[in-house]
Amino acid sequence: MHTRKSLLKSIFSFRRRDLLICTAILICAWTACMILLHADTSEGFASPVFVLAVLLISRLTDGYLFGLLAAVVGVVSVNYMFTYPFGAIDFTLSGYPLTFLTLLMVSIVTSALTTQIKQQEKLHTDNEMEKMRANLLRSVAHDIRTPLTSIVGSTSVILENPSISSEEQGELLRDVREEAQWLIRVVENLLSITRIGENGQAHIVKKNEAAEEILGETARKFRKRFPNVHITVEAPHELLLVPMDAILITQVLANLLENAVRHGETTTRVALSVKRDGRMAKFSVQDNGQGIPREQMPRLFDGTLKRSETPAGDGKRDMGLGLMVCLTIVKAHKGFMEARNIKGGGAEFVFCLPATEEEEE
């Protein structure tokens, strides 16, 4: 029963956006036919116009509802408004059944093809999400082992060697704390992924948030964790409201800032900024570090970068995982992300989000 209701809902779905599209196209068809009617007294021009209208409506709307509705409206309009005798419906007119069947078949076939295309696109998106989740699990399984081993080793040394000095104990405990903090950030990334859901956006609840406030809060937390790194924040003077899940976007910015410090090696300054770029809000994280190795660029966001690919002991880890999480979150907000090296040293990560709320598909 539930499956049948879902099927009927998908076939005869009603959305305000589709209603507006249907109304706008029909108005254009009526206008075109009125112009042709006054320009030429011959008949037969209205049917092709409404065939085109039904084709466009069926292609641009979801399901079959508005395509079928446009077919009925088109037949009645051709009969009542643009066929002699004008202003009267005559079901005995020659060719009337053929016109109705033509519009009806155009609507059904086009709607069916459109539905099939959208289902294929959804299947492709689901496959990409599943691939991304698999990469995430591989990254976690590969990287999480090392900090756990380090924590167990450090605590074992303290417990089994009570005679070690306070300085050595303090150093081991600081290592344990650092590894534990990193594990917490991994868990936060995993929770961010699970909030996105199976289709990339099911659990995204977007609200209009002031971009400047998001940047300010992120910078405040960053200064606590990295007091020796100078951070600047730049935002437009006018209020920039961006539809977003504030927690997830804060997670993206936090990941990018941490990468700038940990993987930039010599990073002493980072610049966090946002500005309006057309219909998008453009967020940027720049650093003055060593930049991104050229060989890592093609795989930067797919979660396949491993600790073994970086020099031993340099503290580089979680780069692929963190960036993959960032990209997943940005895509769930219908945005995009890119990275580049800055001339003169350093790297820049940019992601753009729609600055206006779009009606959910």
mmCIF file of N, CA and C in Angstrom, residues 9-26 56-67 69-70 114 118 359-361:
data_model
loop_
_atom_site.group_PDB
_atom_site.id
_atom_site.type_symbol
_atom_site.label_atom_id
_atom_site.label_comp_id
_atom_site.label_asym_id
_atom_site.label_seq_id
_atom_site.Cartn_x
_atom_site.Cartn_y
_atom_site.Cartn_z
ATOM 1 N N LYS A 9 2.145 9.244 -5.929
ATOM 2 C CA LYS A 9 2.639 10.578 -5.573
ATOM 3 C C LYS A 9 3.716 11.031 -6.536
ATOM 4 N N SER A 10 4.595 10.090 -6.941
ATOM 5 C CA SER A 10 5.667 10.454 -7.883
ATOM 6 C C SER A 10 5.117 10.724 -9.276
ATOM 7 N N ILE A 11 4.067 9.990 -9.660
ATOM 8 C CA ILE A 11 3.493 10.184 -11.004
ATOM 9 C C ILE A 11 2.673 11.466 -11.058
ATOM 10 N N PHE A 12 1.869 11.693 -10.025
ATOM 11 C CA PHE A 12 0.995 12.867 -10.015
ATOM 12 C C PHE A 12 1.443 13.856 -8.939
ATOM 13 N N SER A 13 2.731 14.111 -8.904
ATOM 14 C CA SER A 13 3.276 15.039 -7.908
ATOM 15 C C SER A 13 2.852 16.469 -8.237
ATOM 16 N N PHE A 14 2.579 17.230 -7.193
ATOM 17 C CA PHE A 14 2.178 18.624 -7.363
ATOM 18 C C PHE A 14 3.186 19.506 -6.640
ATOM 19 N N ARG A 15 3.799 20.405 -7.392
ATOM 20 C CA ARG A 15 4.722 21.372 -6.807
ATOM 21 C C ARG A 15 4.402 22.751 -7.352
ATOM 22 N N ARG A 16 4.566 23.747 -6.514
ATOM 23 C CA ARG A 16 4.271 25.112 -6.942
ATOM 24 C C ARG A 16 5.144 25.522 -8.122
ATOM 25 N N ARG A 17 6.403 25.074 -8.098
ATOM 26 C CA ARG A 17 7.306 25.397 -9.205
ATOM 27 C C ARG A 17 6.753 24.862 -10.522
ATOM 28 N N ASP A 18 6.257 23.610 -10.534
ATOM 29 C CA ASP A 18 5.703 23.025 -11.757
ATOM 30 C C ASP A 18 4.440 23.764 -12.201
ATOM 31 N N LEU A 19 3.617 24.188 -11.231
ATOM 32 C CA LEU A 19 2.417 24.951 -11.568
ATOM 33 C C LEU A 19 2.782 26.262 -12.256
ATOM 34 N N LEU A 20 3.805 26.939 -11.749
ATOM 35 C CA LEU A 20 4.237 28.203 -12.356
ATOM 36 C C LEU A 20 4.771 27.984 -13.768
ATOM 37 N N ILE A 21 5.544 26.898 -13.955
ATOM 38 C CA ILE A 21 6.073 26.591 -15.289
ATOM 39 C C ILE A 21 4.933 26.315 -16.260
ATOM 40 N N CYS A 22 3.988 25.495 -15.823
ATOM 41 C CA CYS A 22 2.841 25.151 -16.683
ATOM 42 C C CYS A 22 2.040 26.405 -17.059
ATOM 43 N N THR A 23 1.763 27.238 -16.070
ATOM 44 C CA THR A 23 0.987 28.457 -16.319
ATOM 45 C C THR A 23 1.711 29.395 -17.264
ATOM 46 N N ALA A 24 3.015 29.576 -17.052
ATOM 47 C CA ALA A 24 3.789 30.494 -17.887
ATOM 48 C C ALA A 24 3.829 30.029 -19.347
ATOM 49 N N ILE A 25 4.034 28.732 -19.553
ATOM 50 C CA ILE A 25 4.101 28.216 -20.931
ATOM 51 C C ILE A 25 2.744 28.301 -21.614
ATOM 52 N N LEU A 26 1.679 27.999 -20.896
ATOM 53 C CA LEU A 26 0.340 28.093 -21.495
ATOM 54 C C LEU A 26 -0.003 29.537 -21.845
ATOM 55 N N LEU A 56 6.953 20.998 -23.949
ATOM 56 C CA LEU A 56 7.806 21.717 -23.001
ATOM 57 C C LEU A 56 7.361 21.500 -21.561
ATOM 58 N N ILE A 57 6.057 21.556 -21.327
ATOM 59 C CA ILE A 57 5.544 21.370 -19.966
ATOM 60 C C ILE A 57 5.859 19.964 -19.455
ATOM 61 N N SER A 58 5.664 18.972 -20.303
ATOM 62 C CA SER A 58 5.941 17.598 -19.902
ATOM 63 C C SER A 58 7.419 17.381 -19.613
ATOM 64 N N ARG A 59 8.258 18.091 -20.341
ATOM 65 C CA ARG A 59 9.709 17.930 -20.161
ATOM 66 C C ARG A 59 10.214 18.657 -18.922
ATOM 67 N N LEU A 60 9.642 19.812 -18.619
ATOM 68 C CA LEU A 60 10.176 20.658 -17.553
ATOM 69 C C LEU A 60 9.528 20.437 -16.200
ATOM 70 N N THR A 61 8.462 19.614 -16.134
ATOM 71 C CA THR A 61 7.801 19.359 -14.850
ATOM 72 C C THR A 61 7.977 17.896 -14.463
ATOM 73 N N ASP A 62 7.761 17.605 -13.187
ATOM 74 C CA ASP A 62 7.884 16.238 -12.679
ATOM 75 C C ASP A 62 6.572 15.487 -12.823
ATOM 76 N N GLY A 63 6.683 14.188 -13.061
ATOM 77 C CA GLY A 63 5.495 13.352 -13.138
ATOM 78 C C GLY A 63 4.676 13.611 -14.398
ATOM 79 N N TYR A 64 3.407 13.194 -14.333
ATOM 80 C CA TYR A 64 2.523 13.280 -15.500
ATOM 81 C C TYR A 64 1.417 14.316 -15.334
ATOM 82 N N LEU A 65 1.222 14.805 -14.127
ATOM 83 C CA LEU A 65 0.051 15.627 -13.834
ATOM 84 C C LEU A 65 -0.065 16.833 -14.743
ATOM 85 N N PHE A 66 0.976 17.664 -14.781
ATOM 86 C CA PHE A 66 0.857 18.919 -15.523
ATOM 87 C C PHE A 66 0.923 18.704 -17.034
ATOM 88 N N GLY A 67 1.587 17.635 -17.480
ATOM 89 C CA GLY A 67 1.562 17.322 -18.905
ATOM 90 C C GLY A 67 0.168 16.949 -19.362
ATOM 91 N N LEU A 69 -2.639 17.725 -17.809
ATOM 92 C CA LEU A 69 -3.463 18.923 -17.658
ATOM 93 C C LEU A 69 -3.269 19.868 -18.839
ATOM 94 N N ALA A 70 -2.013 20.023 -19.282
ATOM 95 C CA ALA A 70 -1.744 20.889 -20.432
ATOM 96 C C ALA A 70 -2.372 20.338 -21.705
ATOM 97 N N THR A 114 11.040 11.855 -19.463
ATOM 98 C CA THR A 114 11.599 12.756 -18.445
ATOM 99 C C THR A 114 11.747 12.048 -17.109
ATOM 100 N N LYS A 118 15.298 11.328 -15.073
ATOM 101 C CA LYS A 118 15.517 11.766 -13.692
ATOM 102 C C LYS A 118 15.815 10.590 -12.777
ATOM 103 N N GLU A 359 14.000 25.918 -4.490
ATOM 104 C CA GLU A 359 12.948 24.989 -4.081
ATOM 105 C C GLU A 359 13.472 23.567 -4.186
ATOM 106 N N GLU A 360 13.240 22.777 -3.168
ATOM 107 C CA GLU A 360 13.749 21.411 -3.125
ATOM 108 C C GLU A 360 13.112 20.586 -4.218
ATOM 109 N N GLU A 361 13.966 19.727 -4.786
ATOM 110 C CA GLU A 361 13.467 18.853 -5.840
ATOM 111 C C GLU A 361 12.562 17.780 -5.253
#
